[in-house]
Short mmCIF file of C-alpha atoms and ligand atoms in Angstrom, two decimals:
data_model
loop_
_atom_site.label_atom_id
_atom_site.label_comp_id
_atom_site.label_asym_id
_atom_site.label_seq_id
_atom_site.Cartn_x
_atom_site.Cartn_y
_atom_site.Cartn_z
CA MET A 1 -13.87 -10.24 -2.62
CA GLN A 2 -14.55 -8.37 -5.85
CA ASP A 3 -13.45 -9.64 -9.28
CA TYR A 4 -10.88 -6.86 -9.66
CA GLN A 5 -9.30 -7.89 -6.34
CA ARG A 6 -9.01 -11.49 -7.53
CA ASP A 7 -7.46 -10.17 -10.77
CA PHE A 8 -5.02 -8.09 -8.77
CA ILE A 9 -3.81 -11.05 -6.67
CA GLU A 10 -3.39 -13.17 -9.81
CA PHE A 11 -1.50 -10.34 -11.46
CA ALA A 12 0.80 -9.91 -8.41
CA ILE A 13 1.59 -13.63 -8.28
CA LYS A 14 2.23 -13.81 -12.02
CA GLN A 15 4.50 -10.78 -11.85
CA GLY A 16 6.52 -12.35 -8.98
CA VAL A 17 5.47 -9.48 -6.69
CA LEU A 18 3.61 -11.72 -4.28
CA LYS A 19 5.77 -14.60 -3.11
CA PHE A 20 5.41 -17.42 -0.62
CA GLY A 21 8.28 -18.78 1.49
CA GLU A 22 10.06 -17.34 4.52
CA PHE A 23 10.78 -13.63 4.70
CA THR A 24 12.01 -11.35 7.45
CA LEU A 25 10.04 -8.12 7.56
CA LYS A 26 11.16 -4.65 8.52
CA SER A 27 9.40 -5.17 11.85
CA GLY A 28 11.50 -8.31 12.44
CA ARG A 29 8.47 -10.58 12.04
CA LYS A 30 9.07 -13.73 10.00
CA SER A 31 6.38 -13.91 7.35
CA PRO A 32 5.33 -16.78 5.05
CA TYR A 33 4.51 -14.28 2.28
CA PHE A 34 5.98 -11.09 0.93
CA PHE A 35 4.74 -8.42 -1.45
CA ASN A 36 7.54 -6.71 -3.38
CA ALA A 37 5.94 -3.85 -5.32
CA GLY A 38 9.32 -3.05 -6.90
CA LEU A 39 8.78 -6.05 -9.16
CA PHE A 40 5.98 -4.32 -11.03
CA ASN A 41 8.96 -3.46 -13.14
CA THR A 42 7.78 -3.07 -16.72
CA GLY A 43 5.80 -0.29 -18.36
CA GLY A 44 2.85 -2.59 -18.89
CA ALA A 45 2.83 -3.83 -15.29
CA LEU A 46 3.12 -0.31 -13.92
CA ALA A 47 0.30 0.92 -16.16
CA LYS A 48 -1.93 -1.88 -14.91
CA LEU A 49 -0.94 -1.26 -11.30
CA GLY A 50 -1.83 2.42 -11.65
CA GLN A 51 -5.30 1.43 -12.85
CA PHE A 52 -5.84 -0.74 -9.76
CA TYR A 53 -4.79 2.07 -7.41
CA ALA A 54 -6.89 4.62 -9.28
CA ALA A 55 -9.95 2.35 -9.12
CA ALA A 56 -9.49 1.78 -5.37
CA ILE A 57 -9.12 5.52 -4.74
CA VAL A 58 -12.12 6.53 -6.86
CA ASP A 59 -14.14 3.73 -5.25
CA SER A 60 -13.29 5.02 -1.76
CA GLY A 61 -14.83 8.42 -2.54
CA ILE A 62 -12.05 10.18 -0.61
CA GLU A 63 -11.62 13.77 -1.75
CA PHE A 64 -8.14 15.21 -2.08
CA ASP A 65 -6.14 17.97 -3.77
CA VAL A 66 -2.76 16.40 -4.41
CA MET A 67 -1.18 12.96 -4.47
CA LEU A 68 2.06 12.30 -2.60
CA GLY A 69 4.41 9.46 -3.56
CA PRO A 70 6.94 9.01 -0.74
CA ALA A 71 10.52 8.23 -1.81
CA TYR A 72 11.52 5.83 -3.14
CA LYS A 73 8.90 3.21 -3.85
CA GLY A 74 5.98 5.62 -3.73
CA ILE A 75 7.33 7.73 -6.60
CA PRO A 76 6.49 5.47 -9.56
CA LEU A 77 3.30 4.44 -7.77
CA ALA A 78 2.07 8.04 -7.59
CA ALA A 79 3.13 8.71 -11.19
CA ALA A 80 1.37 5.61 -12.50
CA THR A 81 -1.75 6.29 -10.43
CA THR A 82 -2.10 9.90 -11.55
CA VAL A 83 -1.70 8.81 -15.19
CA ALA A 84 -4.47 6.24 -14.64
CA MET A 85 -6.66 8.89 -12.94
CA ALA A 86 -6.25 11.11 -16.01
CA THR A 87 -6.71 8.47 -18.69
CA GLY A 88 -9.27 6.23 -16.98
CA PHE A 89 -11.26 8.70 -14.87
CA GLN A 90 -10.74 12.09 -16.58
CA ARG A 91 -9.29 13.53 -13.38
CA ASP A 92 -6.15 15.59 -13.78
CA VAL A 93 -4.66 15.23 -10.29
CA PRO A 94 -1.46 17.08 -9.28
CA TYR A 95 1.28 14.95 -7.74
CA VAL A 96 4.40 15.52 -5.68
CA PHE A 97 7.20 13.37 -4.31
CA ASN A 98 10.00 13.91 -1.84
CA ARG A 99 13.72 13.44 -2.12
CA LYS A 100 15.42 11.55 0.69
CA GLU A 101 18.24 14.11 0.68
CA ALA A 102 17.64 17.82 0.33
CA LYS A 103 19.09 19.46 -2.77
CA ASP A 104 21.01 22.68 -2.09
CA HIS A 105 21.20 24.03 -5.65
CA GLY A 106 18.88 24.54 -8.60
CA GLU A 107 15.31 24.55 -7.36
CA GLY A 108 16.54 23.24 -3.96
CA GLY A 109 14.52 21.57 -1.24
CA THR A 110 13.17 18.08 -0.76
CA LEU A 111 9.91 18.21 -2.69
CA VAL A 112 9.53 17.74 -6.44
CA GLY A 113 6.39 18.30 -8.45
CA ALA A 114 3.18 20.04 -7.46
CA PRO A 115 2.95 22.11 -4.24
CA LEU A 116 2.28 19.96 -1.19
CA GLU A 117 -0.81 21.79 0.04
CA GLY A 118 -4.43 21.13 0.80
CA ARG A 119 -5.73 17.60 1.27
CA VAL A 120 -3.07 15.00 0.55
CA MET A 121 -3.64 11.46 -0.71
CA ILE A 122 -0.58 9.33 0.07
CA ILE A 123 0.28 6.39 -2.19
CA ASP A 124 2.37 3.60 -0.74
CA ASP A 125 2.95 -0.11 -1.22
CA VAL A 126 2.30 -2.01 2.00
CA ILE A 127 1.54 -1.28 5.65
CA THR A 128 2.69 -3.86 8.17
CA ALA A 129 3.49 -2.29 11.55
CA GLY A 130 2.92 1.28 10.35
CA THR A 131 6.48 2.60 10.81
CA ALA A 132 7.04 3.73 7.21
CA ILE A 133 3.74 5.57 6.92
CA ARG A 134 4.33 7.48 10.17
CA GLU A 135 7.56 8.83 8.70
CA VAL A 136 5.63 10.09 5.69
CA MET A 137 3.17 11.91 7.93
CA SER A 138 5.94 14.20 9.17
CA ILE A 139 6.50 15.44 5.57
CA ILE A 140 2.85 16.48 5.41
CA GLU A 141 2.98 18.07 8.85
CA GLN A 142 6.08 20.09 7.93
CA ALA A 143 4.33 21.39 4.82
CA GLN A 144 1.29 22.28 6.95
CA ALA A 145 -0.88 20.30 4.58
CA LYS A 146 -3.68 17.99 5.67
CA PRO A 147 -3.73 14.21 5.20
CA ALA A 148 -6.81 13.07 3.26
CA GLY A 149 -6.04 9.36 3.19
CA VAL A 150 -3.59 6.63 2.29
CA ALA A 151 -3.90 4.20 -0.62
CA ILE A 152 -1.85 1.02 -0.46
CA ALA A 153 -1.76 -2.16 -2.51
CA LEU A 154 -1.82 -4.62 0.37
CA ASN A 155 -3.20 -4.34 3.89
CA ARG A 156 -1.39 -7.08 5.80
CA MET A 157 -3.87 -6.71 8.69
CA GLU A 158 -1.22 -6.96 11.38
CA LYS A 159 -1.27 -5.86 14.98
CA GLY A 160 -0.09 -2.42 15.91
CA GLN A 161 1.02 -1.41 19.37
CA GLY A 162 -2.22 -2.39 21.08
CA GLU A 163 -5.41 -4.27 20.26
CA LEU A 164 -6.06 -2.42 17.01
CA SER A 165 -4.33 -3.18 13.74
CA ALA A 166 -1.41 -0.99 12.70
CA ILE A 167 -3.67 0.50 10.03
CA GLN A 168 -6.49 1.22 12.48
CA GLU A 169 -3.95 2.98 14.71
CA VAL A 170 -2.77 5.10 11.78
CA GLU A 171 -6.40 5.94 10.92
CA ARG A 172 -7.09 6.91 14.52
CA ASP A 173 -3.87 8.89 15.08
CA TYR A 174 -4.13 10.93 11.87
CA ASN A 175 -7.88 10.95 11.51
CA MET A 176 -7.90 9.70 7.91
CA PRO A 177 -8.92 6.52 6.10
CA VAL A 178 -6.52 3.93 4.67
CA VAL A 179 -7.75 2.14 1.55
CA SER A 180 -6.12 -0.88 -0.01
CA ILE A 181 -6.51 -2.75 -3.28
CA VAL A 182 -6.48 -6.04 -1.34
CA SER A 183 -6.07 -7.23 2.24
CA LEU A 184 -4.75 -10.39 3.85
CA GLU A 185 -8.34 -11.55 4.15
CA ASP A 186 -8.72 -11.35 0.35
CA LEU A 187 -5.49 -13.26 -0.12
CA ILE A 188 -6.69 -16.02 2.21
CA GLU A 189 -10.00 -16.21 0.36
CA PHE A 190 -8.14 -16.37 -2.95
CA LEU A 191 -5.94 -19.25 -1.75
CA GLU A 192 -8.99 -21.08 -0.36
CA GLU A 193 -10.71 -20.81 -3.74
CA LYS A 194 -7.60 -21.86 -5.61
CA GLY A 195 -7.35 -25.02 -3.53
CA ASP A 196 -3.87 -26.16 -4.58
CA MET A 197 -1.76 -24.16 -2.13
CA ALA A 198 -2.78 -25.79 1.14
CA GLU A 199 0.66 -25.57 2.71
CA GLU A 200 1.06 -21.85 1.99
CA LEU A 201 -2.47 -21.22 3.23
CA ASN A 202 -1.76 -23.06 6.44
CA SER A 203 1.42 -21.07 7.12
CA ILE A 204 -0.41 -17.81 6.46
CA ARG A 205 -3.20 -18.78 8.85
CA GLN A 206 -0.64 -19.59 11.56
CA TYR A 207 1.12 -16.29 10.96
CA ARG A 208 -2.19 -14.47 11.21
CA GLU A 209 -2.88 -16.16 14.57
CA GLU A 210 0.36 -14.73 15.91
CA PHE A 211 0.57 -11.28 14.33
CA GLY A 212 -2.77 -10.61 12.73
CA ILE A 213 -5.99 -9.01 13.78
CA LYS A 214 -9.27 -10.83 13.28
CA SER A 215 -10.85 -8.60 10.62
P1 OMP B 1 5.92 -1.05 8.18
O1 OMP B 1 6.82 0.16 8.22
O2 OMP B 1 6.21 -2.05 9.27
O3 OMP B 1 4.46 -0.69 8.09
O4 OMP B 1 6.28 -1.87 6.87
C1 OMP B 1 5.97 -1.39 5.60
C2 OMP B 1 7.17 -1.48 4.69
O5 OMP B 1 7.75 -2.81 4.75
C3 OMP B 1 6.82 -1.32 3.26
O6 OMP B 1 6.85 0.02 2.85
C4 OMP B 1 7.87 -2.17 2.56
O7 OMP B 1 9.06 -1.44 2.37
C5 OMP B 1 8.13 -3.33 3.48
N1 OMP B 1 7.36 -4.58 3.18
C6 OMP B 1 7.01 -4.90 1.88
O8 OMP B 1 7.38 -4.24 0.91
N2 OMP B 1 6.19 -5.97 1.63
C7 OMP B 1 5.74 -6.81 2.60
O9 OMP B 1 5.00 -7.78 2.32
C8 OMP B 1 6.14 -6.53 3.93
C9 OMP B 1 6.99 -5.46 4.21
C10 OMP B 1 7.55 -5.38 5.55
O10 OMP B 1 8.79 -5.38 5.69
O11 OMP B 1 6.75 -5.38 6.50
#
């Protein structure tokens, strides 16, 4: 784990974004931890979050033409990340987001912002079973654009439909990489180092046995 990843986990815990307890996920799985990106809910937190995403994207070396923030949670993520790309990396990246409901007046349509064309970098919060991200892919397909990659905050490293992880299945099916600021493996390492959260660590290890992939 890199220093910035450790910083990110500390930041997420401090912000109340990363919580430990018992949570029911969208997939129905019962998880001992939950990452609620909506709680990066101040200007300062969002600015910092954007810097983490921008660093992970630049680090990945993935080339793209436009950033897509899927409604709703992806919208502030894409805005914050493009601001960080401009201020921290001198890259003025166009961004676009979708509306959940099409607008039939004014400019109309479901897309707001830059044209959705060329190679698209998708910004999202978390991938568990991969359902949400597959829905986003249809927006790109409809626009006849090309997916360049996905950047998420947390890779939960959970099983997909077969032996591969949900993320590996997404990478295979859409032929694009998924990058994350941190993964479950980093979180486990962080808790091991911390040493005072043995119970939480134990529950997460058990959960990983049931729903996780090895690495
Ligand atoms: P999948 O569609 O199963 O990949 O789940 C991803 C979505 O679940 C995310 O976009 C979130 O809306 C939500 N989620 C979290 O926000 N944080 C978590 O730690 C876990 C989930 C989840 O429900 O799996």
